[in-house]
mmCIF file of C-alpha atoms in Angstrom:
data_model
loop_
_atom_site.group_PDB
_atom_site.id
_atom_site.type_symbol
_atom_site.label_atom_id
_atom_site.label_comp_id
_atom_site.label_asym_id
_atom_site.label_seq_id
_atom_site.Cartn_x
_atom_site.Cartn_y
_atom_site.Cartn_z
ATOM 1 C CA MET A 4 -0.056 0.053 -0.106
ATOM 2 C CA ILE A 5 1.266 3.423 -0.858
ATOM 3 C CA SER A 6 2.073 5.654 2.071
ATOM 4 C CA SER A 7 0.112 9.115 2.534
ATOM 5 C CA ARG A 8 3.271 10.753 1.976
ATOM 6 C CA ARG A 9 4.007 8.930 -1.271
ATOM 7 C CA ARG A 10 0.259 9.690 -2.541
ATOM 8 C CA GLY A 11 0.870 13.325 -1.671
ATOM 9 C CA ARG A 12 3.970 13.343 -3.800
ATOM 10 C CA VAL A 13 2.448 11.708 -6.576
ATOM 11 C CA ALA A 14 -0.621 14.142 -6.578
ATOM 12 C CA GLY A 15 1.809 16.912 -6.096
ATOM 13 C CA LEU A 16 3.643 16.169 -9.047
ATOM 14 C CA ALA A 17 0.635 15.726 -11.246
ATOM 15 C CA ALA A 18 -0.894 19.077 -9.961
ATOM 16 C CA GLY A 19 2.419 20.924 -10.701
ATOM 17 C CA LEU A 20 2.393 19.363 -14.151
ATOM 18 C CA LEU A 21 -1.158 20.490 -14.827
ATOM 19 C CA THR A 22 -0.402 23.868 -13.493
ATOM 20 C CA ASP A 23 2.436 24.413 -15.569
ATOM 21 C CA LEU A 24 0.669 23.064 -18.706
ATOM 22 C CA VAL A 25 -2.260 25.702 -18.150
ATOM 23 C CA PHE A 26 -0.156 28.685 -17.072
ATOM 24 C CA GLY A 27 3.484 28.250 -18.219
ATOM 25 C CA ASP A 28 6.061 30.459 -16.602
ATOM 26 C CA PRO A 29 4.798 33.387 -14.498
ATOM 27 C CA ARG A 30 5.738 36.690 -16.235
ATOM 28 C CA ARG A 31 6.532 38.383 -13.025
ATOM 29 C CA GLY A 32 7.728 37.509 -9.711
ATOM 30 C CA HIS A 33 8.906 33.991 -10.810
ATOM 31 C CA PRO A 34 10.734 32.256 -7.838
ATOM 32 C CA VAL A 35 13.565 31.132 -10.141
ATOM 33 C CA ALA A 36 14.102 34.880 -11.076
ATOM 34 C CA LEU A 37 14.070 35.646 -7.497
ATOM 35 C CA PHE A 38 16.710 33.075 -6.823
ATOM 36 C CA GLY A 39 18.738 34.498 -9.671
ATOM 37 C CA ARG A 40 18.505 37.961 -8.188
ATOM 38 C CA GLY A 41 19.690 36.644 -4.790
ATOM 39 C CA SER A 42 22.480 34.775 -6.306
ATOM 40 C CA ALA A 43 23.677 37.900 -8.065
ATOM 41 C CA ALA A 44 23.480 39.743 -4.881
ATOM 42 C CA PHE A 45 25.602 36.975 -3.058
ATOM 43 C CA GLU A 46 28.021 36.950 -5.860
ATOM 44 C CA ARG A 47 28.862 40.503 -5.106
ATOM 45 C CA LEU A 48 30.168 39.149 -1.681
ATOM 46 C CA SER A 49 31.658 35.991 -2.717
ATOM 47 C CA TYR A 50 33.254 36.470 -6.097
ATOM 48 C CA ALA A 51 36.882 35.978 -6.704
ATOM 49 C CA ASP A 52 38.602 34.683 -9.854
ATOM 50 C CA THR A 53 39.280 31.360 -8.428
ATOM 51 C CA ARG A 54 37.614 27.652 -8.410
ATOM 52 C CA ARG A 55 37.600 27.679 -4.524
ATOM 53 C CA ALA A 56 35.412 30.809 -4.478
ATOM 54 C CA GLY A 57 33.097 29.418 -6.968
ATOM 55 C CA VAL A 58 32.741 26.180 -4.955
ATOM 56 C CA VAL A 59 31.938 28.182 -1.914
ATOM 57 C CA HIS A 60 29.353 30.225 -3.888
ATOM 58 C CA THR A 61 27.647 27.093 -5.424
ATOM 59 C CA VAL A 62 27.583 24.950 -2.296
ATOM 60 C CA ALA A 63 26.198 27.739 -0.181
ATOM 61 C CA LEU A 64 23.320 28.607 -2.538
ATOM 62 C CA LEU A 65 22.393 25.123 -3.480
ATOM 63 C CA GLY A 66 22.895 23.895 0.230
ATOM 64 C CA ALA A 67 20.429 26.511 1.345
ATOM 65 C CA LEU A 68 17.932 25.264 -1.271
ATOM 66 C CA GLY A 69 18.449 21.662 -0.093
ATOM 67 C CA VAL A 70 17.892 22.449 3.512
ATOM 68 C CA THR A 71 14.852 24.419 2.571
ATOM 69 C CA GLY A 72 13.339 21.425 0.798
ATOM 70 C CA VAL A 73 14.016 19.005 3.500
ATOM 71 C CA LEU A 74 12.399 21.437 6.099
ATOM 72 C CA ILE A 75 9.240 21.843 3.949
ATOM 73 C CA GLU A 76 8.948 18.046 3.567
ATOM 74 C CA ARG A 77 9.453 17.440 7.247
ATOM 75 C CA VAL A 78 6.816 20.198 8.227
ATOM 76 C CA ALA A 79 4.410 18.578 5.781
ATOM 77 C CA GLY A 80 4.996 15.059 7.122
ATOM 78 C CA ARG A 81 4.226 16.345 10.435
ATOM 79 C CA ARG A 82 0.566 17.267 9.824
ATOM 80 C CA GLY A 83 -0.913 13.937 10.779
ATOM 81 C CA ALA A 84 -3.943 13.243 8.740
ATOM 82 C CA ALA A 85 -3.337 16.208 6.602
ATOM 83 C CA SER A 86 0.083 15.131 5.724
ATOM 84 C CA ALA A 87 -0.855 14.001 2.155
ATOM 85 C CA VAL A 88 -2.455 17.313 1.402
ATOM 86 C CA THR A 89 0.420 19.253 2.573
ATOM 87 C CA THR A 90 3.111 17.243 0.873
ATOM 88 C CA ALA A 91 0.983 17.429 -2.297
ATOM 89 C CA THR A 92 0.629 21.175 -1.945
ATOM 90 C CA SER A 93 4.260 21.810 -1.463
ATOM 91 C CA MET A 94 5.417 19.205 -4.114
ATOM 92 C CA ALA A 95 2.817 20.973 -6.522
ATOM 93 C CA ALA A 96 4.450 24.384 -5.784
ATOM 94 C CA ALA A 97 8.061 23.011 -6.226
ATOM 95 C CA THR A 98 7.131 21.259 -9.460
ATOM 96 C CA PHE A 99 5.423 24.248 -10.842
ATOM 97 C CA VAL A 100 8.280 26.716 -10.317
ATOM 98 C CA SER A 101 10.801 24.206 -11.588
ATOM 99 C CA LEU A 102 9.230 23.202 -14.983
ATOM 100 C CA GLY A 103 9.613 25.199 -17.990
ATOM 101 C CA GLY A 104 8.656 22.858 -20.873
ATOM 102 C CA THR A 105 5.352 24.592 -21.684
ATOM 103 C CA SER A 106 6.770 27.912 -21.866
ATOM 104 C CA LEU A 107 9.709 26.255 -23.938
ATOM 105 C CA THR A 108 7.163 24.865 -26.650
ATOM 106 C CA ARG A 109 4.979 28.109 -26.813
ATOM 107 C CA THR A 110 8.165 30.089 -27.436
ATOM 108 C CA GLY A 111 9.332 27.362 -30.012
ATOM 109 C CA ASP A 112 5.933 27.819 -31.626
ATOM 110 C CA GLN A 113 6.282 31.716 -31.877
ATOM 111 C CA MET A 114 9.703 31.481 -33.360
ATOM 112 C CA ALA A 115 8.513 29.178 -36.047
ATOM 113 C CA THR A 116 5.693 31.459 -36.753
ATOM 114 C CA HIS A 117 7.836 34.376 -37.018
ATOM 115 C CA LEU A 118 10.325 32.710 -39.253
ATOM 116 C CA ALA A 119 7.679 31.318 -41.547
ATOM 117 C CA ALA A 120 6.325 34.782 -41.977
ATOM 118 C CA GLY A 121 9.727 36.076 -42.859
ATOM 119 C CA ASP A 122 9.888 38.388 -39.637
ATOM 120 C CA VAL A 123 13.634 38.012 -38.953
ATOM 121 C CA GLU A 124 13.585 41.058 -36.604
ATOM 122 C CA ALA A 125 10.901 39.407 -34.334
ATOM 123 C CA ALA A 126 12.604 36.175 -34.337
ATOM 124 C CA ARG A 127 15.740 38.048 -33.170
ATOM 125 C CA ARG A 128 13.919 39.646 -30.290
ATOM 126 C CA LEU A 129 12.556 36.481 -29.133
ATOM 127 C CA LEU A 130 15.585 34.189 -29.526
ATOM 128 C CA PRO A 131 17.054 35.406 -25.912
ATOM 129 C CA SER A 132 13.964 33.665 -24.485
ATOM 130 C CA LEU A 133 15.410 30.441 -25.813
ATOM 131 C CA CYS A 134 19.182 30.709 -25.591
ATOM 132 C CA GLY A 135 22.135 32.989 -24.725
ATOM 133 C CA ARG A 136 23.295 33.364 -28.430
ATOM 134 C CA ASP A 137 23.817 36.833 -30.080
ATOM 135 C CA PRO A 138 20.658 37.235 -32.300
ATOM 136 C CA SER A 139 22.094 40.392 -33.990
ATOM 137 C CA VAL A 140 24.433 38.365 -36.126
ATOM 138 C CA LEU A 141 22.066 35.567 -37.147
ATOM 139 C CA ASP A 142 20.213 35.277 -40.428
ATOM 140 C CA ALA A 143 16.916 33.314 -40.692
ATOM 141 C CA GLU A 144 18.683 30.016 -41.302
ATOM 142 C CA ASP A 145 20.942 30.475 -38.202
ATOM 143 C CA LEU A 146 17.896 31.553 -35.998
ATOM 144 C CA THR A 147 16.087 28.241 -37.022
ATOM 145 C CA ARG A 148 19.058 26.174 -35.999
ATOM 146 C CA ALA A 149 19.544 27.957 -32.941
ATOM 147 C CA ALA A 150 15.931 27.586 -31.894
ATOM 148 C CA LEU A 151 15.924 23.867 -32.673
ATOM 149 C CA GLU A 152 19.041 23.338 -30.748
ATOM 150 C CA SER A 153 17.552 25.125 -27.842
ATOM 151 C CA VAL A 154 14.173 23.377 -27.973
ATOM 152 C CA ALA A 155 16.077 20.155 -27.927
ATOM 153 C CA GLU A 156 18.512 20.918 -25.212
ATOM 154 C CA ASN A 157 15.975 22.450 -22.931
ATOM 155 C CA THR A 158 13.503 19.564 -23.332
ATOM 156 C CA SER A 159 15.890 17.806 -21.052
ATOM 157 C CA ASP A 160 16.956 20.665 -18.832
ATOM 158 C CA ALA A 161 13.588 22.432 -18.467
ATOM 159 C CA GLN A 162 11.187 19.403 -18.197
ATOM 160 C CA VAL A 163 12.820 15.843 -18.133
ATOM 161 C CA ALA A 164 15.416 16.520 -15.567
ATOM 162 C CA PRO A 165 13.282 18.255 -12.860
ATOM 163 C CA LEU A 166 10.502 15.762 -13.301
ATOM 164 C CA LEU A 167 12.892 12.841 -12.849
ATOM 165 C CA TRP A 168 14.577 14.469 -9.955
ATOM 166 C CA GLY A 169 11.165 15.348 -8.363
ATOM 167 C CA ALA A 170 9.977 11.826 -8.704
ATOM 168 C CA VAL A 171 13.035 10.250 -6.948
ATOM 169 C CA GLY A 172 13.851 12.869 -4.539
ATOM 170 C CA GLY A 173 10.881 15.079 -3.829
ATOM 171 C CA VAL A 174 11.095 18.813 -2.880
ATOM 172 C CA PRO A 175 14.559 19.045 -2.051
ATOM 173 C CA ALA A 176 16.047 17.330 -5.156
ATOM 174 C CA ILE A 177 13.718 19.371 -7.427
ATOM 175 C CA LEU A 178 14.665 22.683 -5.797
ATOM 176 C CA VAL A 179 18.409 21.888 -5.889
ATOM 177 C CA TYR A 180 18.202 20.903 -9.555
ATOM 178 C CA ARG A 181 16.420 23.995 -10.564
ATOM 179 C CA GLY A 182 18.869 26.096 -8.513
ATOM 180 C CA ALA A 183 21.921 24.342 -10.315
ATOM 181 C CA ASN A 184 20.332 24.814 -13.663
ATOM 182 C CA THR A 185 19.871 28.493 -13.009
ATOM 183 C CA LEU A 186 23.516 28.926 -11.476
ATOM 184 C CA ASP A 187 24.858 27.308 -14.561
ATOM 185 C CA ALA A 188 23.083 29.675 -16.886
ATOM 186 C CA MET A 189 24.381 32.625 -14.674
ATOM 187 C CA ILE A 190 27.987 31.811 -14.188
ATOM 188 C CA GLY A 191 28.676 28.404 -15.960
ATOM 189 C CA HIS A 192 29.799 29.587 -19.176
ATOM 190 C CA ARG A 193 33.469 30.145 -20.181
ATOM 191 C CA SER A 194 33.636 33.865 -20.163
ATOM 192 C CA PRO A 195 36.765 35.557 -18.786
ATOM 193 C CA ARG A 196 35.029 36.355 -15.564
ATOM 194 C CA TYR A 197 33.594 32.855 -15.057
ATOM 195 C CA ALA A 198 36.023 30.446 -16.426
ATOM 196 C CA ARG A 199 37.243 29.640 -12.934
ATOM 197 C CA PHE A 200 34.446 30.886 -10.628
ATOM 198 C CA GLY A 201 31.737 29.220 -12.616
ATOM 199 C CA TRP A 202 33.508 25.837 -12.825
ATOM 200 C CA ALA A 203 31.797 24.295 -9.803
ATOM 201 C CA ALA A 204 28.356 25.362 -11.149
ATOM 202 C CA ALA A 205 28.926 24.025 -14.504
ATOM 203 C CA ARG A 206 30.395 20.778 -13.344
ATOM 204 C CA PHE A 207 27.543 20.334 -10.986
ATOM 205 C CA ASP A 208 24.877 20.917 -13.505
ATOM 206 C CA ASP A 209 26.557 18.498 -15.783
ATOM 207 C CA ALA A 210 26.332 15.763 -13.167
ATOM 208 C CA ALA A 211 22.718 16.575 -12.372
ATOM 209 C CA ASN A 212 21.622 16.468 -16.001
ATOM 210 C CA PHE A 213 23.775 13.348 -16.899
ATOM 211 C CA ALA A 214 21.134 10.777 -16.446
ATOM 212 C CA ALA A 215 18.110 12.961 -17.521
ATOM 213 C CA ALA A 216 19.831 13.829 -20.981
ATOM 214 C CA ARG A 217 20.320 10.108 -21.760
ATOM 215 C CA ALA A 218 16.585 9.548 -20.539
ATOM 216 C CA THR A 219 15.453 12.245 -23.032
ATOM 217 C CA ALA A 220 17.356 10.724 -25.873
ATOM 218 C CA VAL A 221 15.858 7.316 -25.229
ATOM 219 C CA LEU A 222 12.302 9.033 -25.220
ATOM 220 C CA VAL A 223 13.151 10.912 -28.466
ATOM 221 C CA ILE A 224 13.967 7.498 -30.087
ATOM 222 C CA VAL A 225 10.480 6.187 -28.878
ATOM 223 C CA CYS A 226 8.620 9.312 -29.872
ATOM 224 C CA ALA A 227 10.261 10.001 -33.147
ATOM 225 C CA PRO A 228 7.328 8.316 -35.129
ATOM 226 C CA VAL A 229 4.763 10.759 -33.579
ATOM 227 C CA VAL A 230 6.456 13.436 -36.016
ATOM 228 C CA GLY A 231 7.284 11.202 -38.790
ATOM 229 C CA GLY A 232 10.883 10.791 -37.489
ATOM 230 C CA SER A 233 13.298 8.092 -37.425
ATOM 231 C CA PRO A 234 14.013 6.068 -34.120
ATOM 232 C CA PHE A 235 16.994 4.674 -35.915
ATOM 233 C CA GLY A 236 18.251 7.939 -37.046
ATOM 234 C CA ALA A 237 18.079 9.277 -33.650
ATOM 235 C CA TRP A 238 19.828 6.273 -31.849
ATOM 236 C CA HIS A 239 22.556 6.320 -34.695
ATOM 237 C CA ALA A 240 23.292 10.121 -34.358
ATOM 238 C CA TRP A 241 23.349 9.923 -30.675
ATOM 239 C CA ARG A 242 25.865 7.022 -30.611
ATOM 240 C CA ARG A 243 28.058 8.429 -33.389
ATOM 241 C CA ASP A 244 28.057 12.253 -32.726
ATOM 242 C CA ALA A 245 27.235 13.052 -29.188
ATOM 243 C CA ALA A 246 30.588 12.674 -27.737
ATOM 244 C CA ARG A 247 31.988 15.333 -30.005
ATOM 245 C CA HIS A 248 30.032 18.051 -28.568
ATOM 246 C CA PRO A 249 31.678 20.179 -25.829
ATOM 247 C CA SER A 250 28.812 19.474 -23.472
ATOM 248 C CA PRO A 251 28.257 15.843 -22.156
ATOM 249 C CA ASN A 252 24.704 16.343 -22.028
ATOM 250 C CA ALA A 253 23.498 18.719 -24.710
ATOM 251 C CA GLY A 254 25.254 16.843 -27.431
ATOM 252 C CA VAL A 255 23.360 13.719 -26.464
ATOM 253 C CA VAL A 256 19.929 15.313 -26.807
ATOM 254 C CA GLU A 257 20.717 17.469 -29.769
ATOM 255 C CA ALA A 258 22.241 14.692 -31.591
ATOM 256 C CA ALA A 259 19.207 12.610 -30.908
ATOM 257 C CA PHE A 260 16.800 15.311 -32.141
ATOM 258 C CA ALA A 261 18.888 15.719 -35.292
ATOM 259 C CA GLY A 262 18.800 12.057 -36.285
ATOM 260 C CA ALA A 263 15.190 11.896 -35.513
ATOM 261 C CA LEU A 264 14.426 14.835 -37.559
ATOM 262 C CA GLY A 265 16.720 13.958 -40.331
ATOM 263 C CA VAL A 266 18.577 17.482 -40.027
ATOM 264 C CA ARG A 267 22.031 18.749 -39.357
ATOM 265 C CA LEU A 268 22.800 20.621 -36.387
ATOM 266 C CA GLY A 269 26.063 22.265 -35.050
ATOM 267 C CA GLY A 270 28.472 24.502 -36.705
ATOM 268 C CA PRO A 271 29.548 28.164 -35.871
ATOM 269 C CA THR A 272 27.846 29.333 -32.720
ATOM 270 C CA GLN A 273 28.020 32.924 -31.744
ATOM 271 C CA TYR A 274 27.609 33.585 -27.967
ATOM 272 C CA ALA A 275 27.838 37.120 -26.532
ATOM 273 C CA HIS A 276 31.305 36.257 -25.070
ATOM 274 C CA GLN A 277 32.819 34.102 -27.676
ATOM 275 C CA LEU A 278 32.355 32.319 -31.117
ATOM 276 C CA GLU A 279 32.370 28.482 -30.726
ATOM 277 C CA ILE A 280 32.680 26.048 -33.642
ATOM 278 C CA ARG A 281 30.349 23.187 -32.872
ATOM 279 C CA PRO A 282 30.722 19.744 -34.337
ATOM 280 C CA THR A 283 28.212 18.364 -36.828
ATOM 281 C CA LEU A 284 25.322 16.381 -35.459
ATOM 282 C CA GLY A 285 23.180 14.225 -37.832
ATOM 283 C CA ASP A 286 23.437 13.732 -41.550
ATOM 284 C CA GLY A 287 20.592 15.573 -43.030
ATOM 285 C CA ARG A 288 20.131 19.169 -44.463
ATOM 286 C CA ALA A 289 20.198 22.288 -42.721
ATOM 287 C CA PRO A 290 16.998 22.571 -40.601
ATOM 288 C CA GLN A 291 14.087 24.434 -42.057
ATOM 289 C CA VAL A 292 11.127 26.038 -40.358
ATOM 290 C CA SER A 293 9.073 23.128 -40.579
ATOM 291 C CA ASP A 294 11.815 21.044 -38.864
ATOM 292 C CA LEU A 295 11.618 23.671 -36.089
ATOM 293 C CA ALA A 296 7.695 23.054 -35.989
ATOM 294 C CA ARG A 297 8.416 19.342 -35.861
ATOM 295 C CA ALA A 298 10.885 19.617 -33.031
ATOM 296 C CA VAL A 299 8.526 21.512 -31.046
ATOM 297 C CA ARG A 300 6.018 18.712 -31.406
ATOM 298 C CA LEU A 301 8.598 16.097 -30.627
ATOM 299 C CA SER A 302 9.530 17.995 -27.545
ATOM 300 C CA ARG A 303 5.792 17.856 -26.364
ATOM 301 C CA ALA A 304 5.756 14.157 -27.071
ATOM 302 C CA VAL A 305 8.807 13.643 -25.004
ATOM 303 C CA GLN A 306 7.308 15.803 -22.130
ATOM 304 C CA VAL A 307 4.187 13.724 -22.093
ATOM 305 C CA ALA A 308 6.205 10.392 -21.904
ATOM 306 C CA THR A 309 8.366 11.829 -19.121
ATOM 307 C CA ALA A 310 5.393 12.727 -16.982
ATOM 308 C CA ILE A 311 4.028 9.298 -17.420
ATOM 309 C CA VAL A 312 7.437 7.951 -16.332
ATOM 310 C CA ALA A 313 7.784 10.355 -13.469
ATOM 311 C CA LEU A 314 4.429 9.546 -11.967
ATOM 312 C CA VAL A 315 5.133 5.834 -12.189
ATOM 313 C CA LEU A 316 8.469 6.191 -10.583
ATOM 314 C CA SER A 317 7.110 8.372 -7.819
ATOM 315 C CA ALA A 318 4.067 5.972 -7.026
ATOM 316 C CA ALA A 319 6.600 2.846 -7.253
ATOM 317 C CA GLY A 320 9.339 4.602 -4.944
ATOM 318 C CA ARG A 321 9.732 3.840 -1.365
ATOM 319 C CA SER A 322 9.075 6.632 1.176
ATOM 320 C CA GLY A 323 11.895 5.640 3.391
ATOM 321 C CA ARG A 324 9.799 4.542 6.191
ATOM 322 C CA PRO A 325 6.995 1.979 6.517
ATOM 323 C CA ALA A 326 3.570 3.217 5.907
ATOM 324 C CA SER A 327 1.122 3.562 8.859
ATOM 325 C CA PRO A 328 -2.108 1.408 9.153
ATOM 326 C CA ARG A 329 -3.934 4.415 8.398
ATOM 327 C CA SER A 330 -2.059 5.368 5.164
#
């Protein structure tokens, strides 16, 4: 029999999923943005151009999130008969603020609409909502590739990973994951300022996303037929090309998407702080706007599959203590 705490976690995960599906990311006052502002304020005190300072910065912030999550679950678990409700409420809130899949696919659809209409300027204005590349130097073809690669990578980062962490670790795990992902976006890139200070945040984020990226690639293989894609192509590109990518996780997901959709990703990639020459992923043509639209649909299919997996994992997991006779 599933304990009341476990039922609360499952219900909360489902409620958080549905809330994100209906509302997407809040436009104002998003807790992730608040965490980002707090992190930036703390950085003014903790910054030094050393890895040690970056480790202290990362551990302090993520440790605070982890402790907060543990306290929330303990308080919820002490509510007696109401523990399932309080656990569900806290889990729903943590899940909702940590997910970004709905906003990701909505933004991907908007990018495809702008590019299909030939409105390159609108697409350039929207691109920062997807990734950190410099849109001013990108033409329509480059914008299409940037958006497709971002949809692929963020399917894992913004939806698959937080759901899986929430399923296996509850509120503490999902809060720490989202904090790590936010820190990586803020200081994990290889700019002159963050090459050493951001090392710990980048490595922790790589570790936190390792399993989720590979789970995403597996689900891309499974879901590829939904958009007329090739499961074998996804598997082949993943196994052949992913290891050449500078990221141990983004390369896995982007290669799987490229193979599934029959397109070629990678190449020169201009960020605000540097130009990177990325390896080629996949064998197909350069992606077109129709391929971006297919990538968005594939992302949605993977997100649905992940939700099912996460709910099953959460229900099947053990709460760490025997269920009471009343649960």
